[in-house]
Amino acid sequence: YDFDEQYGFRHTGFTASNSVIDYTFRRAPGFMDVALYSGTAPSVQTVTHNLGVTPELILVRRLTGVGFLVYSADYGASGYGVLADTYAFDTGYWGSGSGMWNNTAPTSSVFTVGPNNATNISGADYVAYLFATLPGISKVGSYSGTGNDINVDCGFDAGARFVLIKRTDSTGGWYFWDTARGIVSGDDPWFLFNDTQAEITYNDFIDPYTSGFTVTSGAPATLNTSGGTYMFLAIA
């Protein structure tokens, strides 16, 4: 799975016999924006965006080559995640988190990329997808695991229709669910963005919750263990 250049998630490398699901997001102030830029390393650069508020989640993808780096406001500009893998935040083969974002938090008009090749190699082209919390529409946030049911309040009126969760303090996949396939009080189909496996349909890891979603006590440590930290993106 990858974020395509039409601003949505899609399955890549499919054939005519596959079932495919796409998530398409409209650019909207306060919710989501897309920015394109060319790398300047070893020079640090600031990239202008039109989100209108400070982004809380940034996904940066090099258009040629490898790399899909993640900034999370809850983790901070000194760290990063890797969307294509299970690494804990600020670990793996991409180097120091301060090199990704130059240890500089984004603002309502710009974000900063450092001299690291994953976000700013000289001459390479990049696309960045920026998300923020828009009351009633989207929520970017975090929660602490307890091992018991956790009601995650997103400020919604009719629950979350899309949920992405990643453990940040340890290894774990990028789990996601949607109501098109089912977020119900029972087994919920889920995928991993960091894996090409078919959807799993026999686990009850999240449940509906009017103002957001519930992470169940039956979820694994990658979603809910006592003392674990987790980031999420939810869309109403």
Short mmCIF file of C-alpha atoms in Angstrom, two decimals:
data_model
loop_
_atom_site.label_atom_id
_atom_site.label_comp_id
_atom_site.label_asym_id
_atom_site.label_seq_id
_atom_site.Cartn_x
_atom_site.Cartn_y
_atom_site.Cartn_z
CA TYR A 1 0.00 0.00 0.00
CA ASP A 2 1.12 3.53 -0.67
CA PHE A 3 -0.12 7.07 -0.73
CA ASP A 4 -0.63 7.86 -4.40
CA GLU A 5 -0.29 11.23 -6.07
CA GLN A 6 -4.05 11.64 -6.29
CA TYR A 7 -3.94 12.25 -2.51
CA GLY A 8 -5.22 8.92 -1.35
CA PHE A 9 -4.18 5.49 -0.16
CA ARG A 10 -4.24 2.73 -2.72
CA HIS A 11 -2.99 -0.80 -3.28
CA THR A 12 -0.16 -0.97 -5.77
CA GLY A 13 0.75 -3.80 -8.12
CA PHE A 14 -2.76 -5.25 -8.36
CA THR A 15 -4.19 -7.36 -11.18
CA ALA A 16 -7.65 -7.52 -12.75
CA SER A 17 -8.76 -10.26 -10.36
CA ASN A 18 -7.93 -8.34 -7.18
CA SER A 19 -10.34 -6.45 -4.95
CA VAL A 20 -8.97 -2.97 -4.29
CA ILE A 21 -9.83 -0.22 -1.84
CA ASP A 22 -8.86 3.45 -2.24
CA TYR A 23 -8.98 6.28 0.29
CA THR A 24 -9.22 9.67 -1.37
CA PHE A 25 -8.89 12.87 0.64
CA ARG A 26 -9.73 16.37 -0.50
CA ARG A 27 -7.29 19.14 0.30
CA ALA A 28 -9.02 21.42 2.79
CA PRO A 29 -7.71 24.11 5.18
CA GLY A 30 -7.39 22.77 8.69
CA PHE A 31 -7.67 19.14 7.62
CA MET A 32 -5.29 18.07 4.85
CA ASP A 33 -2.84 19.58 2.38
CA VAL A 34 -0.25 18.39 -0.15
CA ALA A 35 3.10 20.04 -0.82
CA LEU A 36 5.73 19.28 -3.48
CA TYR A 37 9.39 20.25 -3.16
CA SER A 38 12.88 19.40 -4.44
CA GLY A 39 15.72 18.39 -2.15
CA THR A 40 18.54 20.81 -1.30
CA ALA A 41 20.86 18.79 1.00
CA PRO A 42 23.25 19.54 2.55
CA SER A 43 21.25 22.76 2.91
CA VAL A 44 18.29 22.79 5.27
CA GLN A 45 15.08 24.11 3.74
CA THR A 46 11.64 25.25 4.80
CA VAL A 47 8.74 24.06 2.67
CA THR A 48 5.63 26.19 2.32
CA HIS A 49 2.22 24.60 2.79
CA ASN A 50 -1.40 25.78 2.72
CA LEU A 51 -2.88 23.76 5.59
CA GLY A 52 -3.60 26.99 7.45
CA VAL A 53 -2.83 25.43 10.83
CA THR A 54 0.19 23.67 12.29
CA PRO A 55 0.33 20.10 10.91
CA GLU A 56 0.24 17.31 13.47
CA LEU A 57 1.04 14.49 11.03
CA ILE A 58 3.29 14.75 7.95
CA LEU A 59 4.00 11.91 5.52
CA VAL A 60 6.96 12.60 3.21
CA ARG A 61 7.55 10.43 0.16
CA ARG A 62 10.46 10.62 -2.26
CA LEU A 63 8.98 10.32 -5.76
CA THR A 64 11.92 8.31 -7.09
CA GLY A 65 13.73 5.90 -4.82
CA VAL A 66 12.75 4.61 -1.41
CA GLY A 67 11.59 6.24 1.78
CA PHE A 68 8.30 7.22 3.38
CA LEU A 69 8.99 9.21 6.53
CA VAL A 70 6.49 10.30 9.15
CA TYR A 71 6.43 13.32 11.46
CA SER A 72 4.11 13.13 14.46
CA ALA A 73 3.50 16.14 16.68
CA ASP A 74 3.07 13.83 19.66
CA TYR A 75 6.57 12.44 19.13
CA GLY A 76 8.18 15.73 18.11
CA ALA A 77 10.62 17.05 15.52
CA SER A 78 13.53 15.13 17.00
CA GLY A 79 12.07 11.82 15.83
CA TYR A 80 10.40 10.11 12.90
CA GLY A 81 8.50 7.02 11.85
CA VAL A 82 8.86 4.83 8.77
CA LEU A 83 5.52 4.10 7.10
CA ALA A 84 6.85 1.11 5.15
CA ASP A 85 8.21 -0.73 8.20
CA THR A 86 7.51 -1.68 11.83
CA TYR A 87 10.29 0.32 13.48
CA ALA A 88 9.65 2.26 16.65
CA PHE A 89 9.86 5.99 16.11
CA ASP A 90 13.40 7.33 15.66
CA THR A 91 14.94 3.93 14.98
CA GLY A 92 15.93 2.02 11.87
CA TYR A 93 18.31 2.76 9.05
CA TRP A 94 17.39 6.37 8.25
CA GLY A 95 19.63 8.02 10.82
CA SER A 96 18.90 10.72 13.37
CA GLY A 97 15.43 12.19 13.67
CA SER A 98 16.94 15.66 13.95
CA GLY A 99 18.29 15.18 10.43
CA MET A 100 14.80 14.57 9.05
CA TRP A 101 13.15 17.74 10.33
CA ASN A 102 16.26 19.66 11.46
CA ASN A 103 14.85 19.37 15.00
CA THR A 104 12.38 22.12 14.04
CA ALA A 105 8.64 21.88 14.64
CA PRO A 106 6.38 22.87 11.72
CA THR A 107 4.26 26.01 11.75
CA SER A 108 0.95 27.01 10.20
CA SER A 109 2.76 27.99 6.99
CA VAL A 110 5.96 25.91 6.69
CA PHE A 111 7.68 22.71 7.74
CA THR A 112 11.43 22.12 7.83
CA VAL A 113 13.50 19.29 6.35
CA GLY A 114 17.12 18.73 7.29
CA PRO A 115 20.06 17.30 5.36
CA ASN A 116 18.89 13.67 5.50
CA ASN A 117 18.46 11.88 2.17
CA ALA A 118 15.09 10.45 3.19
CA THR A 119 13.49 13.90 3.28
CA ASN A 120 15.86 16.22 1.42
CA ILE A 121 18.44 14.63 -0.91
CA SER A 122 19.80 17.15 -3.40
CA GLY A 123 17.91 17.14 -6.72
CA ALA A 124 15.26 14.60 -5.68
CA ASP A 125 11.56 15.43 -5.78
CA TYR A 126 9.29 14.85 -2.79
CA VAL A 127 5.60 14.95 -1.96
CA ALA A 128 4.39 15.69 1.56
CA TYR A 129 0.90 14.97 2.91
CA LEU A 130 -0.04 17.07 5.92
CA PHE A 131 -2.88 16.40 8.36
CA ALA A 132 -4.27 18.24 11.36
CA THR A 133 -7.16 18.02 13.78
CA LEU A 134 -10.30 19.68 12.42
CA PRO A 135 -13.12 19.56 14.99
CA GLY A 136 -15.81 17.11 13.96
CA ILE A 137 -13.89 16.00 10.87
CA SER A 138 -10.46 14.64 11.79
CA LYS A 139 -8.34 13.93 14.83
CA VAL A 140 -4.59 13.43 15.02
CA GLY A 141 -3.57 12.31 18.47
CA SER A 142 -2.11 9.68 20.77
CA TYR A 143 -3.12 7.43 23.63
CA SER A 144 -1.42 5.31 26.27
CA GLY A 145 -2.06 1.59 26.38
CA THR A 146 -3.71 -0.01 29.41
CA GLY A 147 -4.45 -3.56 28.32
CA ASN A 148 -8.14 -2.79 28.96
CA ASP A 149 -10.72 -1.27 26.62
CA ILE A 150 -9.73 2.33 25.75
CA ASN A 151 -12.31 4.83 24.51
CA VAL A 152 -10.47 7.31 22.30
CA ASP A 153 -12.43 10.57 22.20
CA CYS A 154 -11.98 12.35 18.85
CA GLY A 155 -14.81 14.85 19.29
CA PHE A 156 -16.95 13.19 16.61
CA ASP A 157 -20.74 12.83 16.58
CA ALA A 158 -21.12 9.45 14.88
CA GLY A 159 -17.81 7.66 15.40
CA ALA A 160 -14.71 7.33 13.22
CA ARG A 161 -15.02 6.05 9.65
CA PHE A 162 -11.26 5.65 9.14
CA VAL A 163 -8.65 4.83 11.79
CA LEU A 164 -4.86 4.50 11.46
CA ILE A 165 -2.80 3.47 14.52
CA LYS A 166 0.96 2.98 15.04
CA ARG A 167 2.86 2.16 18.22
CA THR A 168 5.67 4.71 18.62
CA ASP A 169 7.74 3.45 21.57
CA SER A 170 8.32 -0.05 20.16
CA THR A 171 7.97 -2.05 16.98
CA GLY A 172 4.53 -2.51 15.48
CA GLY A 173 2.69 -2.27 12.20
CA TRP A 174 0.64 0.59 10.76
CA TYR A 175 -2.89 -0.78 11.32
CA PHE A 176 -5.91 0.74 9.64
CA TRP A 177 -9.67 0.17 9.54
CA ASP A 178 -12.68 1.73 7.83
CA THR A 179 -16.44 1.53 8.13
CA ALA A 180 -16.83 0.55 4.46
CA ARG A 181 -15.40 -2.85 5.40
CA GLY A 182 -16.62 -2.67 8.99
CA ILE A 183 -15.88 -1.08 12.36
CA VAL A 184 -18.39 -3.01 14.42
CA SER A 185 -18.88 -4.60 17.84
CA GLY A 186 -17.18 -7.78 16.71
CA ASP A 187 -14.49 -8.79 14.26
CA ASP A 188 -13.23 -5.90 12.11
CA PRO A 189 -11.26 -6.34 8.84
CA TRP A 190 -7.87 -4.63 8.95
CA PHE A 191 -4.78 -4.08 6.83
CA LEU A 192 -1.20 -3.01 7.51
CA PHE A 193 0.32 -0.21 5.44
CA ASN A 194 3.75 -1.76 5.95
CA ASP A 195 2.73 -5.17 4.59
CA THR A 196 1.26 -6.58 1.37
CA GLN A 197 -0.78 -9.32 3.02
CA ALA A 198 -4.49 -9.65 2.31
CA GLU A 199 -6.90 -8.15 4.83
CA ILE A 200 -7.39 -9.98 8.13
CA THR A 201 -11.06 -10.46 9.05
CA TYR A 202 -11.10 -12.52 12.27
CA ASN A 203 -9.93 -10.09 14.98
CA ASP A 204 -11.80 -7.64 17.21
CA PHE A 205 -9.15 -5.02 17.88
CA ILE A 206 -11.33 -1.90 17.73
CA ASP A 207 -15.01 -1.19 18.32
CA PRO A 208 -17.32 1.70 17.44
CA TYR A 209 -17.53 4.61 19.89
CA THR A 210 -19.79 7.58 19.27
CA SER A 211 -17.14 10.27 19.74
CA GLY A 212 -14.26 8.29 18.19
CA PHE A 213 -13.31 4.64 18.48
CA THR A 214 -12.53 2.00 21.13
CA VAL A 215 -9.31 -0.02 21.24
CA THR A 216 -10.29 -3.35 22.79
CA SER A 217 -8.67 -5.32 25.57
CA GLY A 218 -8.18 -8.11 23.03
CA ALA A 219 -5.86 -5.99 20.88
CA PRO A 220 -2.19 -7.06 20.76
CA ALA A 221 0.71 -5.13 22.30
CA THR A 222 1.19 -3.32 18.99
CA LEU A 223 -2.15 -1.61 19.69
CA ASN A 224 -2.79 -1.79 23.44
CA THR A 225 -0.41 -2.81 26.19
CA SER A 226 0.06 -1.19 29.56
CA GLY A 227 2.57 1.65 29.26
CA GLY A 228 2.73 1.56 25.46
CA THR A 229 2.39 4.79 23.47
CA TYR A 230 0.42 5.02 20.23
CA MET A 231 -0.29 7.68 17.61
CA PHE A 232 -3.42 7.72 15.45
CA LEU A 233 -5.24 9.47 12.64
CA ALA A 234 -9.03 9.24 12.74
CA ILE A 235 -11.52 10.67 10.22
CA ALA A 236 -15.24 11.04 10.88
#
